[in-house]
Short mmCIF file of C-alpha atoms and ligand atoms in Angstrom, two decimals:
data_model
loop_
_atom_site.label_atom_id
_atom_site.label_comp_id
_atom_site.label_asym_id
_atom_site.label_seq_id
_atom_site.Cartn_x
_atom_site.Cartn_y
_atom_site.Cartn_z
CA MET A 1 -5.83 21.26 -57.69
CA THR A 2 -4.86 18.15 -59.60
CA ASN A 3 -3.78 15.90 -56.80
CA ARG A 4 -6.44 16.04 -54.13
CA VAL A 5 -6.31 14.20 -50.83
CA CYS A 6 -9.24 12.22 -49.56
CA ILE A 7 -10.43 10.14 -46.64
CA VAL A 8 -11.22 6.54 -47.59
CA GLY A 9 -11.31 4.85 -44.19
CA ILE A 10 -12.94 5.84 -40.92
CA GLY A 11 -12.59 4.03 -37.59
CA VAL A 12 -13.87 5.36 -34.29
CA VAL A 13 -14.20 3.77 -30.85
CA GLU A 14 -16.06 5.84 -28.26
CA SER A 15 -16.97 5.50 -24.58
CA THR A 16 -20.22 3.69 -25.39
CA GLU A 17 -18.09 0.57 -26.00
CA ASN A 18 -16.78 0.00 -22.46
CA THR A 19 -13.47 1.62 -23.29
CA ALA A 20 -12.45 1.76 -19.62
CA GLU A 21 -11.82 -2.02 -19.84
CA MET A 22 -9.56 -1.76 -22.89
CA SER A 23 -5.91 -0.81 -22.79
CA HIS A 24 -5.18 2.31 -24.79
CA LYS A 25 -3.15 0.26 -27.28
CA ASP A 26 -6.18 -1.97 -27.82
CA LEU A 27 -8.46 1.01 -28.23
CA LEU A 28 -6.31 2.42 -31.00
CA PHE A 29 -5.90 -0.98 -32.65
CA TYR A 30 -9.68 -1.44 -32.87
CA ALA A 31 -10.13 2.02 -34.36
CA THR A 32 -7.39 1.36 -36.92
CA ARG A 33 -8.65 -2.12 -37.80
CA ARG A 34 -12.10 -0.62 -38.44
CA ALA A 35 -10.62 2.14 -40.61
CA LEU A 36 -8.62 -0.38 -42.67
CA ASP A 37 -11.68 -2.62 -43.07
CA ASP A 38 -13.72 0.41 -44.05
CA ALA A 39 -11.19 1.27 -46.76
CA GLY A 40 -10.69 -2.34 -47.83
CA LEU A 41 -6.99 -2.13 -47.03
CA GLU A 42 -4.46 -4.11 -44.98
CA ARG A 43 -1.38 -3.23 -42.96
CA LYS A 44 0.87 -4.10 -45.89
CA ASP A 45 -0.74 -1.25 -47.86
CA ILE A 46 0.19 1.38 -45.28
CA GLY A 47 2.96 3.75 -46.36
CA GLY A 48 2.95 6.28 -43.57
CA ALA A 49 1.50 6.44 -40.09
CA ILE A 50 0.95 9.49 -37.93
CA THR A 51 -0.23 9.66 -34.33
CA ALA A 52 -1.07 12.61 -32.13
CA THR A 53 -1.15 12.17 -28.36
CA PHE A 54 0.01 14.05 -25.29
CA ASP A 55 2.55 12.47 -22.94
CA PHE A 56 1.16 13.91 -19.72
CA LEU A 57 -2.37 12.90 -20.64
CA GLU A 58 -1.19 9.31 -21.19
CA GLY A 59 1.31 9.22 -18.36
CA ARG A 60 4.12 8.02 -20.63
CA SER A 61 6.88 10.00 -22.19
CA LEU A 62 7.08 9.39 -25.95
CA SER A 63 3.52 8.08 -25.61
CA ASN A 64 3.03 8.19 -29.36
CA GLN A 65 6.02 5.89 -29.90
CA TYR A 66 4.24 3.43 -27.68
CA THR A 67 1.14 3.34 -29.88
CA LEU A 68 2.83 3.10 -33.27
CA ASP A 69 2.21 -0.66 -33.54
CA SER A 70 -1.48 -0.07 -32.84
CA ILE A 71 -1.78 1.90 -36.07
CA GLY A 72 0.34 -0.41 -38.21
CA GLY A 73 3.21 2.06 -38.30
CA VAL A 74 6.16 -0.07 -37.16
CA MET A 75 8.94 -0.26 -39.77
CA LYS A 76 7.06 1.93 -42.20
CA PRO A 77 9.19 4.47 -44.06
CA CYS A 78 7.13 7.49 -43.01
CA ASP A 79 5.96 7.88 -39.48
CA LEU A 80 5.37 11.01 -37.50
CA ARG A 81 4.43 11.49 -33.89
CA LEU A 82 2.85 14.73 -32.84
CA GLY A 83 2.10 16.21 -29.43
CA GLU A 84 -1.05 17.99 -30.60
CA ASP A 85 -4.74 17.39 -31.01
CA GLY A 86 -5.56 14.58 -33.43
CA ILE A 87 -6.71 17.00 -36.11
CA TYR A 88 -3.03 17.91 -36.58
CA SER A 89 -2.33 14.35 -37.67
CA LEU A 90 -4.85 14.96 -40.47
CA PHE A 91 -2.90 18.06 -41.51
CA ALA A 92 0.41 16.19 -41.44
CA GLY A 93 -1.14 13.23 -43.28
CA TYR A 94 -2.51 15.56 -45.94
CA MET A 95 1.01 16.84 -46.59
CA GLU A 96 2.47 13.33 -46.74
CA VAL A 97 -0.06 12.30 -49.37
CA MET A 98 0.60 15.49 -51.33
CA VAL A 99 4.31 14.64 -51.36
CA ASP A 100 3.77 11.02 -52.32
CA PRO A 101 0.40 10.51 -54.05
CA GLY A 102 0.91 6.75 -54.21
CA GLN A 103 0.98 6.45 -50.47
CA VAL A 104 -1.66 5.26 -48.03
CA THR A 105 -1.33 7.28 -44.83
CA VAL A 106 -2.90 6.38 -41.51
CA VAL A 107 -3.63 9.23 -39.11
CA ALA A 108 -4.77 8.46 -35.61
CA SER A 109 -5.22 9.59 -32.05
CA VAL A 110 -6.30 7.97 -28.78
CA GLN A 111 -7.33 9.29 -25.42
CA LYS A 112 -8.16 7.51 -22.18
CA ALA A 113 -9.60 9.94 -19.69
CA SER A 114 -10.66 6.95 -17.59
CA GLU A 115 -6.99 6.30 -16.82
CA ARG A 116 -6.70 9.56 -14.95
CA ASP A 117 -8.15 9.85 -11.47
CA PRO A 118 -11.96 9.93 -11.50
CA ASN A 119 -12.27 13.12 -9.44
CA GLY A 120 -10.50 15.00 -12.16
CA VAL A 121 -7.80 16.33 -9.84
CA GLY A 122 -5.15 14.77 -12.06
CA TYR A 123 -6.47 16.65 -15.06
CA GLN A 124 -6.63 19.88 -13.09
CA LYS A 125 -2.99 19.36 -12.13
CA LEU A 126 -2.23 18.95 -15.82
CA ILE A 127 -4.01 22.21 -16.56
CA ALA A 128 -1.93 23.87 -13.85
CA ALA A 129 1.20 22.35 -15.36
CA THR A 130 0.44 23.88 -18.76
CA LEU A 131 0.61 27.35 -17.27
CA GLU A 132 3.77 29.36 -17.53
CA PRO A 133 5.40 28.77 -14.11
CA ILE A 134 6.77 32.13 -13.08
CA PHE A 135 3.85 34.56 -13.33
CA SER A 136 0.63 32.59 -13.95
CA ARG A 137 1.07 29.43 -11.91
CA PRO A 138 1.53 31.08 -8.51
CA VAL A 139 -1.75 32.96 -9.04
CA CYS A 140 -3.84 30.28 -10.71
CA SER A 141 -2.76 27.29 -8.66
CA SER A 142 -3.62 29.02 -5.40
CA VAL A 143 -7.34 29.29 -6.19
CA PRO A 144 -9.38 27.89 -3.25
CA ASN A 145 -10.61 24.84 -5.16
CA PRO A 146 -7.75 23.19 -7.01
CA GLY A 147 -10.24 20.66 -8.42
CA SER A 148 -11.72 23.26 -10.70
CA LEU A 149 -8.85 25.31 -12.06
CA GLU A 150 -10.07 24.51 -15.57
CA SER A 151 -13.51 25.99 -14.93
CA VAL A 152 -11.97 29.03 -13.26
CA LEU A 153 -9.97 29.76 -16.40
CA ALA A 154 -12.95 28.96 -18.64
CA ALA A 155 -15.15 31.26 -16.58
CA MET A 156 -12.82 34.22 -17.16
CA ASP A 157 -13.05 33.53 -20.88
CA ALA A 158 -16.85 33.10 -20.78
CA ARG A 159 -17.40 36.26 -18.73
CA ALA A 160 -15.39 38.29 -21.21
CA TYR A 161 -17.39 36.77 -24.08
CA LEU A 162 -20.82 37.32 -22.51
CA ASN A 163 -19.84 40.85 -21.66
CA ARG A 164 -18.75 41.59 -25.21
CA SER A 165 -21.57 39.81 -27.04
CA GLY A 166 -24.51 40.46 -24.75
CA LEU A 167 -25.35 36.73 -24.76
CA THR A 168 -27.11 35.30 -21.72
CA GLU A 169 -26.66 32.24 -19.53
CA GLN A 170 -30.00 31.06 -20.90
CA GLN A 171 -28.48 31.02 -24.37
CA LEU A 172 -25.49 28.99 -23.17
CA ALA A 173 -27.98 26.53 -21.70
CA LYS A 174 -29.74 26.41 -25.06
CA VAL A 175 -26.48 25.33 -26.75
CA ALA A 176 -25.97 22.54 -24.22
CA ALA A 177 -29.59 21.39 -24.51
CA LYS A 178 -29.32 21.34 -28.31
CA ASN A 179 -26.16 19.24 -28.35
CA ILE A 180 -27.20 16.82 -25.61
CA GLY A 181 -30.57 16.49 -27.38
CA ASN A 182 -28.81 15.64 -30.66
CA VAL A 183 -27.35 12.49 -29.11
CA ILE A 184 -30.54 11.33 -27.43
CA GLN A 185 -32.50 9.89 -30.29
CA HIS A 186 -34.69 7.40 -28.48
CA ALA A 187 -38.18 8.75 -27.95
CA ASN A 188 -38.50 7.24 -24.47
CA VAL A 189 -35.50 9.12 -23.07
CA SER A 190 -36.27 12.62 -21.90
CA VAL A 191 -34.12 15.36 -23.36
CA PRO A 192 -32.98 17.99 -20.83
CA GLY A 193 -34.19 21.47 -21.64
CA PRO A 194 -32.30 24.73 -21.05
CA GLU A 195 -33.98 25.04 -17.65
CA ASP A 196 -32.54 21.65 -16.61
CA ILE A 197 -29.09 22.72 -17.82
CA LEU A 198 -29.34 25.86 -15.67
CA LYS A 199 -30.12 23.68 -12.65
CA SER A 200 -26.88 21.70 -13.03
CA ASP A 201 -24.01 22.39 -10.60
CA LEU A 202 -22.33 25.73 -10.95
CA LEU A 203 -18.59 25.09 -11.26
CA SER A 204 -17.44 28.66 -11.66
CA TRP A 205 -19.96 31.22 -12.89
CA PRO A 206 -21.13 30.94 -15.69
CA ILE A 207 -19.56 27.50 -16.26
CA ARG A 208 -21.87 24.68 -15.15
CA ARG A 209 -21.53 20.92 -15.05
CA LEU A 210 -23.73 20.60 -18.15
CA THR A 211 -22.33 23.57 -20.06
CA SER A 212 -18.85 22.05 -20.00
CA ALA A 213 -18.05 18.81 -21.78
CA LYS A 214 -17.26 15.76 -19.69
CA GLU A 215 -13.95 14.05 -20.36
CA SER A 216 -14.24 10.75 -22.18
CA ASP A 217 -12.28 7.93 -23.81
CA ALA A 218 -12.00 7.56 -27.57
CA ALA A 219 -9.78 6.46 -30.40
CA CYS A 220 -10.03 7.59 -33.99
CA THR A 221 -8.20 6.53 -37.14
CA LEU A 222 -8.60 7.87 -40.66
CA ILE A 223 -7.03 6.54 -43.85
CA LEU A 224 -5.85 9.16 -46.33
CA VAL A 225 -4.98 8.61 -49.99
CA SER A 226 -4.68 10.68 -53.15
CA GLU A 227 -7.63 11.03 -55.51
CA LYS A 228 -5.84 8.82 -58.04
CA LYS A 229 -5.29 6.07 -55.49
CA ALA A 230 -8.88 6.42 -54.26
CA ARG A 231 -10.12 5.44 -57.71
CA THR A 232 -8.57 1.99 -57.20
CA LEU A 233 -10.52 1.45 -53.96
CA ASN A 234 -14.15 0.59 -53.38
CA GLN A 235 -14.90 3.11 -50.67
CA ASP A 236 -16.53 6.45 -51.54
CA PRO A 237 -13.84 9.10 -51.00
CA VAL A 238 -14.48 12.24 -48.98
CA PHE A 239 -12.25 15.04 -50.18
CA ILE A 240 -10.25 17.30 -47.91
CA ARG A 241 -10.87 20.63 -49.58
CA GLY A 242 -9.17 22.94 -47.15
CA ILE A 243 -7.09 22.84 -43.99
CA GLY A 244 -5.83 25.54 -41.68
CA TRP A 245 -4.39 25.82 -38.21
CA CYS A 246 -3.17 28.55 -35.97
CA SER A 247 -2.04 29.25 -32.41
CA GLY A 248 -2.49 32.46 -30.49
CA LYS A 249 -0.38 33.71 -27.62
CA SER A 250 0.66 31.16 -25.05
CA PHE A 251 0.75 33.55 -22.11
CA LEU A 252 -2.69 33.65 -20.51
CA ALA A 253 -2.78 37.34 -19.69
CA SER A 254 -1.63 38.49 -23.10
CA ARG A 255 -4.62 36.79 -24.70
CA GLU A 256 -7.62 38.98 -25.36
CA GLN A 257 -10.11 36.62 -23.56
CA GLY A 258 -13.56 36.03 -24.93
CA THR A 259 -12.44 35.88 -28.56
CA ALA A 260 -11.35 33.06 -30.84
CA LYS A 261 -8.88 34.74 -33.15
CA GLU A 262 -6.85 31.60 -33.75
CA THR A 263 -10.02 29.91 -35.00
CA LYS A 264 -10.72 32.84 -37.29
CA TRP A 265 -7.23 32.70 -38.76
CA ALA A 266 -7.23 28.92 -39.10
CA ALA A 267 -10.59 29.14 -40.87
CA SER A 268 -9.51 31.89 -43.26
CA GLN A 269 -6.57 29.70 -44.33
CA ALA A 270 -8.89 26.71 -44.87
CA TYR A 271 -11.55 28.80 -46.66
CA HIS A 272 -8.96 30.27 -48.98
CA MET A 273 -7.69 26.82 -49.88
CA ALA A 274 -11.22 25.49 -50.41
CA GLY A 275 -12.29 28.55 -52.40
CA ILE A 276 -15.00 29.42 -49.92
CA ARG A 277 -15.93 33.09 -49.84
CA CYS A 278 -19.16 33.09 -47.92
CA PRO A 279 -19.05 30.37 -45.25
CA GLU A 280 -22.55 31.00 -43.91
CA ARG A 281 -23.97 30.10 -47.33
CA GLU A 282 -21.39 27.61 -48.57
CA ILE A 283 -20.88 25.43 -45.47
CA ASP A 284 -23.77 22.96 -45.17
CA PHE A 285 -23.05 21.76 -41.64
CA ALA A 286 -20.29 21.87 -39.05
CA GLU A 287 -18.82 20.11 -36.06
CA VAL A 288 -17.15 22.76 -33.93
CA SER A 289 -15.54 22.65 -30.51
CA ASP A 290 -18.19 23.05 -27.81
CA TRP A 291 -15.78 22.21 -24.98
CA TYR A 292 -17.84 24.82 -23.11
CA ALA A 293 -21.21 26.00 -24.40
CA HIS A 294 -19.95 29.57 -24.84
CA ARG A 295 -17.09 28.35 -27.02
CA GLU A 296 -19.50 26.89 -29.59
CA LEU A 297 -21.06 30.31 -30.11
CA MET A 298 -17.68 32.03 -30.06
CA HIS A 299 -16.41 29.59 -32.67
CA CYS A 300 -19.52 29.92 -34.87
CA GLU A 301 -18.88 33.65 -34.89
CA ALA A 302 -15.16 33.25 -35.66
CA LEU A 303 -15.94 30.73 -38.42
CA GLY A 304 -18.20 33.31 -40.08
CA PHE A 305 -21.44 31.34 -39.69
CA CYS A 306 -23.33 34.50 -38.83
CA GLY A 307 -22.80 38.24 -38.99
CA ALA A 308 -21.05 40.10 -36.20
CA ASN A 309 -23.17 40.26 -33.03
CA SER A 310 -25.89 38.07 -34.51
CA VAL A 311 -24.81 34.69 -33.12
CA GLY A 312 -27.42 34.91 -30.35
CA SER A 313 -30.29 35.56 -32.72
CA CYS A 314 -29.05 32.80 -35.07
CA LEU A 315 -29.10 30.40 -32.12
CA ASP A 316 -32.54 31.55 -31.01
CA GLU A 317 -33.92 31.21 -34.54
CA GLY A 318 -32.67 27.61 -34.71
CA LEU A 319 -30.07 28.10 -37.45
CA PHE A 320 -27.68 25.71 -35.71
CA ASP A 321 -30.30 23.07 -34.88
CA ARG A 322 -30.22 19.62 -36.42
CA THR A 323 -33.04 20.79 -38.67
CA GLY A 324 -31.63 24.29 -39.18
CA ALA A 325 -29.99 25.81 -42.22
CA LEU A 326 -26.48 25.29 -40.82
CA PRO A 327 -26.58 22.46 -38.27
CA VAL A 328 -23.77 22.74 -35.73
CA ASN A 329 -22.77 19.66 -33.73
CA ALA A 330 -25.58 17.50 -35.05
CA SER A 331 -23.51 14.56 -33.78
CA GLY A 332 -24.01 15.86 -30.25
CA GLY A 333 -20.63 17.54 -30.10
CA LEU A 334 -18.42 17.34 -27.06
CA LEU A 335 -21.24 18.38 -24.73
CA GLY A 336 -23.35 15.49 -25.94
CA ARG A 337 -20.76 12.79 -26.67
CA GLY A 338 -17.96 13.63 -24.23
CA ASN A 339 -14.60 15.21 -24.81
CA ALA A 340 -11.69 12.90 -25.54
CA VAL A 341 -9.10 15.62 -24.98
CA GLY A 342 -6.49 15.54 -27.73
CA THR A 343 -8.48 13.15 -29.89
CA SER A 344 -11.79 14.95 -30.20
CA GLY A 345 -10.60 17.15 -33.09
CA LEU A 346 -9.95 14.11 -35.28
CA ILE A 347 -13.30 12.64 -34.24
CA ARG A 348 -15.02 15.80 -35.47
CA VAL A 349 -13.39 15.18 -38.86
CA ALA A 350 -14.65 11.58 -38.76
CA GLN A 351 -18.18 12.79 -37.94
CA VAL A 352 -18.18 15.23 -40.82
CA ALA A 353 -16.76 12.66 -43.26
CA ARG A 354 -19.36 10.09 -42.22
CA ARG A 355 -22.19 12.48 -42.75
CA ILE A 356 -20.92 13.52 -46.19
CA ARG A 357 -20.73 9.88 -47.20
CA SER A 358 -24.31 9.17 -46.36
CA HIS A 359 -27.33 11.31 -47.11
CA ASN A 360 -29.81 9.09 -45.28
CA ASN A 361 -28.28 8.85 -41.86
CA GLY A 362 -31.09 10.33 -39.84
CA PHE A 363 -30.41 13.97 -40.56
CA LYS A 364 -33.27 16.01 -41.89
CA ASN A 365 -31.19 18.48 -43.85
CA PRO A 366 -30.47 16.76 -47.16
CA ARG A 367 -27.81 19.28 -48.06
CA ALA A 368 -24.69 17.71 -46.62
CA GLU A 369 -22.09 18.18 -49.29
CA ILE A 370 -19.63 20.54 -47.66
CA GLY A 371 -18.91 20.18 -43.97
CA LEU A 372 -16.50 21.84 -41.61
CA ALA A 373 -14.66 20.22 -38.70
CA HIS A 374 -13.12 22.44 -36.07
CA SER A 375 -10.90 21.72 -33.12
CA TRP A 376 -9.80 23.94 -30.28
CA GLY A 377 -7.03 22.90 -27.91
CA GLY A 378 -8.97 23.86 -24.79
CA ILE A 379 -8.12 25.91 -21.74
CA PRO A 380 -5.43 27.10 -21.44
CA THR A 381 -4.25 26.80 -25.04
CA ALA A 382 -4.98 29.11 -27.92
CA THR A 383 -4.71 26.54 -30.67
CA ALA A 384 -7.26 25.84 -33.37
CA GLY A 385 -7.52 23.65 -36.44
CA VAL A 386 -10.09 23.64 -39.24
CA ALA A 387 -10.73 21.10 -41.99
CA ILE A 388 -13.27 21.49 -44.77
CA LEU A 389 -14.50 18.29 -46.33
CA GLY A 390 -16.62 17.79 -49.40
CA LYS A 391 -18.05 15.23 -51.76
CA TRP A 392 -15.76 16.33 -54.56
CA MET B 1 21.05 46.71 -12.46
CA ALA B 2 23.19 43.64 -12.93
CA VAL B 3 21.38 40.58 -11.63
CA LYS B 4 22.04 36.87 -11.45
CA SER B 5 19.21 34.86 -13.00
CA ARG B 6 17.08 33.19 -10.33
CA ILE B 7 15.87 29.61 -10.36
CA VAL B 8 12.25 28.52 -9.84
CA LYS B 9 11.96 24.99 -8.52
CA GLY B 10 9.27 22.80 -10.03
CA PHE B 11 7.84 19.37 -9.32
CA ILE B 12 4.91 17.58 -10.93
CA SER B 13 3.22 14.49 -9.57
CA LEU B 14 0.35 13.03 -11.54
CA PRO B 15 -1.81 10.00 -10.70
CA TYR B 16 -2.89 7.50 -13.37
CA ASN B 17 -4.95 4.30 -13.47
CA TRP B 18 -3.69 2.47 -16.54
CA SER B 19 -5.98 -0.23 -17.83
CA MET B 20 -4.20 -3.51 -18.63
CA GLY B 21 -7.08 -4.64 -20.81
CA PRO B 22 -8.58 -8.15 -20.63
CA THR B 23 -5.70 -9.91 -22.44
CA THR B 24 -2.91 -8.77 -20.12
CA THR B 25 -5.18 -9.29 -17.12
CA ARG B 26 -5.69 -12.95 -18.08
CA PHE B 27 -1.95 -13.34 -18.74
CA TYR B 28 -1.27 -12.36 -15.14
CA GLU B 29 -4.15 -14.42 -13.71
CA GLU B 30 -2.50 -17.50 -15.29
CA PHE B 31 0.75 -16.62 -13.46
CA LYS B 32 -0.97 -17.56 -10.19
CA ASN B 33 -1.02 -21.15 -11.50
CA LYS B 34 2.60 -20.95 -12.76
CA ARG B 35 1.43 -20.81 -16.36
CA ILE B 36 3.00 -18.48 -18.92
CA MET B 37 0.41 -17.99 -21.61
CA GLY B 38 0.77 -16.42 -25.01
CA THR B 39 -1.56 -15.80 -27.91
CA ARG B 40 -0.93 -17.33 -31.33
CA CYS B 41 -1.49 -15.27 -34.47
CA GLU B 42 -3.51 -17.35 -36.91
CA LYS B 43 -1.94 -15.59 -39.87
CA CYS B 44 1.81 -15.65 -39.17
CA ASN B 45 1.72 -18.38 -36.49
CA ARG B 46 3.86 -16.36 -34.10
CA VAL B 47 3.25 -16.92 -30.38
CA LEU B 48 3.25 -13.58 -28.61
CA ILE B 49 4.12 -13.18 -24.95
CA PRO B 50 3.06 -11.54 -22.79
CA ALA B 51 -0.21 -12.50 -24.47
CA ARG B 52 -1.27 -9.72 -26.86
CA SER B 53 -4.71 -8.85 -28.10
CA PHE B 54 -3.48 -8.31 -31.65
CA CYS B 55 -0.56 -9.14 -33.94
CA SER B 56 1.10 -5.88 -34.90
CA GLY B 57 2.55 -7.47 -38.06
CA CYS B 58 -0.61 -9.03 -39.51
CA PHE B 59 -2.90 -6.49 -37.85
CA VAL B 60 -5.49 -9.05 -36.78
CA GLU B 61 -6.90 -9.91 -33.35
CA THR B 62 -5.21 -12.84 -31.60
CA THR B 63 -7.60 -14.86 -29.45
CA ASN B 64 -5.96 -18.30 -29.61
CA TRP B 65 -4.33 -18.91 -26.19
CA VAL B 66 -1.36 -21.27 -25.88
CA GLN B 67 0.89 -22.17 -22.95
CA VAL B 68 4.61 -21.66 -23.42
CA SER B 69 7.42 -23.27 -21.42
CA ASP B 70 8.87 -21.63 -18.34
CA GLU B 71 12.28 -22.69 -19.68
CA GLY B 72 14.19 -20.86 -22.35
CA THR B 73 17.46 -19.39 -23.53
CA ILE B 74 19.20 -16.13 -22.72
CA ARG B 75 19.14 -13.67 -25.65
CA THR B 76 21.25 -11.09 -23.84
CA TRP B 77 22.06 -10.12 -20.26
CA VAL B 78 23.68 -7.46 -18.11
CA LEU B 79 25.20 -7.53 -14.63
CA ILE B 80 24.14 -4.46 -12.67
CA ASN B 81 26.67 -3.72 -9.95
CA PHE B 82 25.94 -0.06 -9.33
CA SER B 83 23.08 1.91 -7.79
CA TYR B 84 20.64 4.20 -9.51
CA GLU B 85 17.34 5.83 -8.58
CA GLY B 86 14.24 3.68 -8.95
CA GLN B 87 16.22 0.43 -9.15
CA PRO B 88 14.08 -2.72 -8.73
CA MET B 89 16.44 -4.24 -6.12
CA ALA B 90 19.76 -3.62 -4.42
CA PRO B 91 22.76 -4.43 -6.67
CA PRO B 92 24.35 -6.68 -7.72
CA TYR B 93 21.78 -8.47 -9.90
CA ILE B 94 21.37 -9.63 -13.49
CA THR B 95 18.72 -8.47 -15.93
CA GLY B 96 18.28 -10.29 -19.21
CA ILE B 97 15.95 -11.05 -22.07
CA ILE B 98 14.74 -14.64 -22.08
CA ASP B 99 13.44 -16.44 -25.19
CA LEU B 100 11.03 -18.96 -23.71
CA ASP B 101 10.54 -22.25 -25.55
CA GLY B 102 7.43 -21.98 -27.70
CA ALA B 103 7.32 -18.17 -27.77
CA ASP B 104 8.38 -15.80 -30.53
CA VAL B 105 8.88 -12.75 -28.33
CA GLY B 106 11.42 -12.35 -25.53
CA LEU B 107 10.59 -11.74 -21.88
CA PRO B 108 12.65 -9.26 -19.89
CA HIS B 109 13.40 -10.62 -16.42
CA PHE B 110 16.08 -11.33 -13.84
CA VAL B 111 18.66 -14.11 -14.05
CA GLY B 112 19.50 -15.37 -10.57
CA GLY B 113 20.65 -18.26 -8.44
CA VAL B 114 24.33 -17.63 -9.22
CA GLU B 115 27.11 -16.06 -7.15
CA LEU B 116 27.60 -12.50 -8.36
CA ASP B 117 30.88 -11.54 -6.70
CA ASP B 118 33.09 -11.91 -9.72
CA LEU B 119 32.19 -11.12 -13.34
CA GLU B 120 34.52 -13.84 -14.69
CA THR B 121 32.76 -16.61 -12.76
CA VAL B 122 29.33 -15.11 -13.51
CA ALA B 123 30.11 -15.14 -17.23
CA LYS B 124 30.90 -18.86 -17.03
CA LYS B 125 27.41 -19.63 -15.72
CA VAL B 126 25.36 -16.94 -17.44
CA ARG B 127 25.88 -16.75 -21.19
CA ILE B 128 24.02 -15.82 -24.35
CA GLY B 129 22.29 -18.94 -25.60
CA GLY B 130 22.48 -20.50 -22.13
CA ARG B 131 19.44 -22.39 -20.80
CA VAL B 132 17.38 -21.03 -17.90
CA LYS B 133 14.23 -22.02 -15.99
CA ALA B 134 11.76 -19.86 -14.07
CA VAL B 135 11.93 -19.96 -10.28
CA TRP B 136 8.39 -19.15 -9.11
CA LYS B 137 7.61 -17.44 -5.85
CA GLU B 138 5.63 -19.31 -3.20
CA ASN B 139 2.99 -16.56 -2.97
CA ARG B 140 1.81 -15.46 -6.38
CA GLU B 141 -0.51 -12.57 -6.92
CA GLY B 142 -0.65 -12.20 -10.68
CA HIS B 143 2.40 -10.02 -11.29
CA ILE B 144 5.53 -10.15 -13.45
CA LEU B 145 7.54 -10.69 -10.23
CA ASP B 146 5.58 -13.88 -9.42
CA ILE B 147 8.61 -15.30 -11.18
CA ASP B 148 11.45 -14.58 -8.77
CA TYR B 149 14.11 -15.00 -11.46
CA PHE B 150 15.33 -17.38 -14.17
CA LYS B 151 17.96 -19.83 -12.99
CA PRO B 152 20.64 -21.23 -15.33
CA ILE B 153 20.24 -25.00 -15.88
CA ASN B 154 22.69 -27.58 -17.27
ZN1 ZN C 1 0.67 -12.27 -37.22
#
């Protein structure tokens, strides 16, 4: 490929920064300002701007129109507004830069879970509203506890997966303990072990409070340019070597349950583009969707990080640990950092890009040259996106 | 079997708690003291109202607070003499965009204090470029409607 696309600016604002106090426009502005500063660019340099947000999550129709000024996109010749996870803005931005290699493209996403009601009923209503209304909704919305429709649907998926793979609840707890432990880096804070995870509230067997990611606020902005343009900037570029995305069936009951085919297909597209034949050897580290603990393992399997039926033993042997041969969610993932629904996919890309940039950022594995970022749209979607980033 | 397609009725109600952010919150706090405050961009010198936390043109934070006048000119206006769902008040009334003195962004609000029976007479008092002044409510609670309406002057 002669005209490669790279990331030259990264800006992230997460819940640790008192995001509940900021308006969602502010949140996105701060992320974008940071990304521009990181790249050494200004608004005048921006050629195209792409946002990805969901109207119902924001409570505004055309919500992405409303945030365009927060990413410097007003009166720019190329702007796009997507109703998808933020990782899709990366895909769209990639294509814009491929079309016009002279262009600086901003891709961004914001999410404010704190603006929905704190008991989560609002989000559960949203989940109900995503269901097809004639067959699924009458069944799913009449479950005894409307506050946990999401975990009911996730539990069906998890049960099917545990049944197929032979994995145990203990192993799901291990995933959660690993990811939560990856965030807690201060020696004086105790890290919960798998036994603590198994003591957390049972939402809908086998989904527990601590094996499902808590919703959070976040904004993320990345600046994309061509390789040629990157040479004129001071920031170390991180190359986007492969991208792929895919959606499975939208009707709940026609989905297999307990599999992640859309992730597999998205990955095969990205691997093909990046020239990766053996992901378990060629991918150095990954940030994959751990919306629920079982999904991390399901995704690792679908991404080809281990042989069929060996994901449990890989986990038990520590392959996916921070210090393992293929660290998964060393950032803490969604279980450790919180899940900014609709934005978290782009944040995974930012995490991977940051780690590729810097070898000495606290990770023990020095091999961090090719990383994979994965996003899954969550219950009840069947949408996945994969991006493979590298140093060159 | 020949059938007539059936209809499934749907309704969605969703609660939200939108954060104003500190800048808008202060803007409304100042309303309690009949002050309309904007923020000045140090790069382009524009005064933004309602006060904004950043200038979308220069893409910098704006932290320099300035008071703008509660008098201004009408940029455009419309007489609403019909009913629709979710209307802010019973018709007839006038909505307009007011360019306050000292601000570089318009403020959408009501124009009032004029007889609204006849469009011809209204148009003599309310006109584009015409001067108006805020009429503040007695009880102010930090809300856009702490200003009752803008009244034509001169
Ligand atoms: Zn400015």
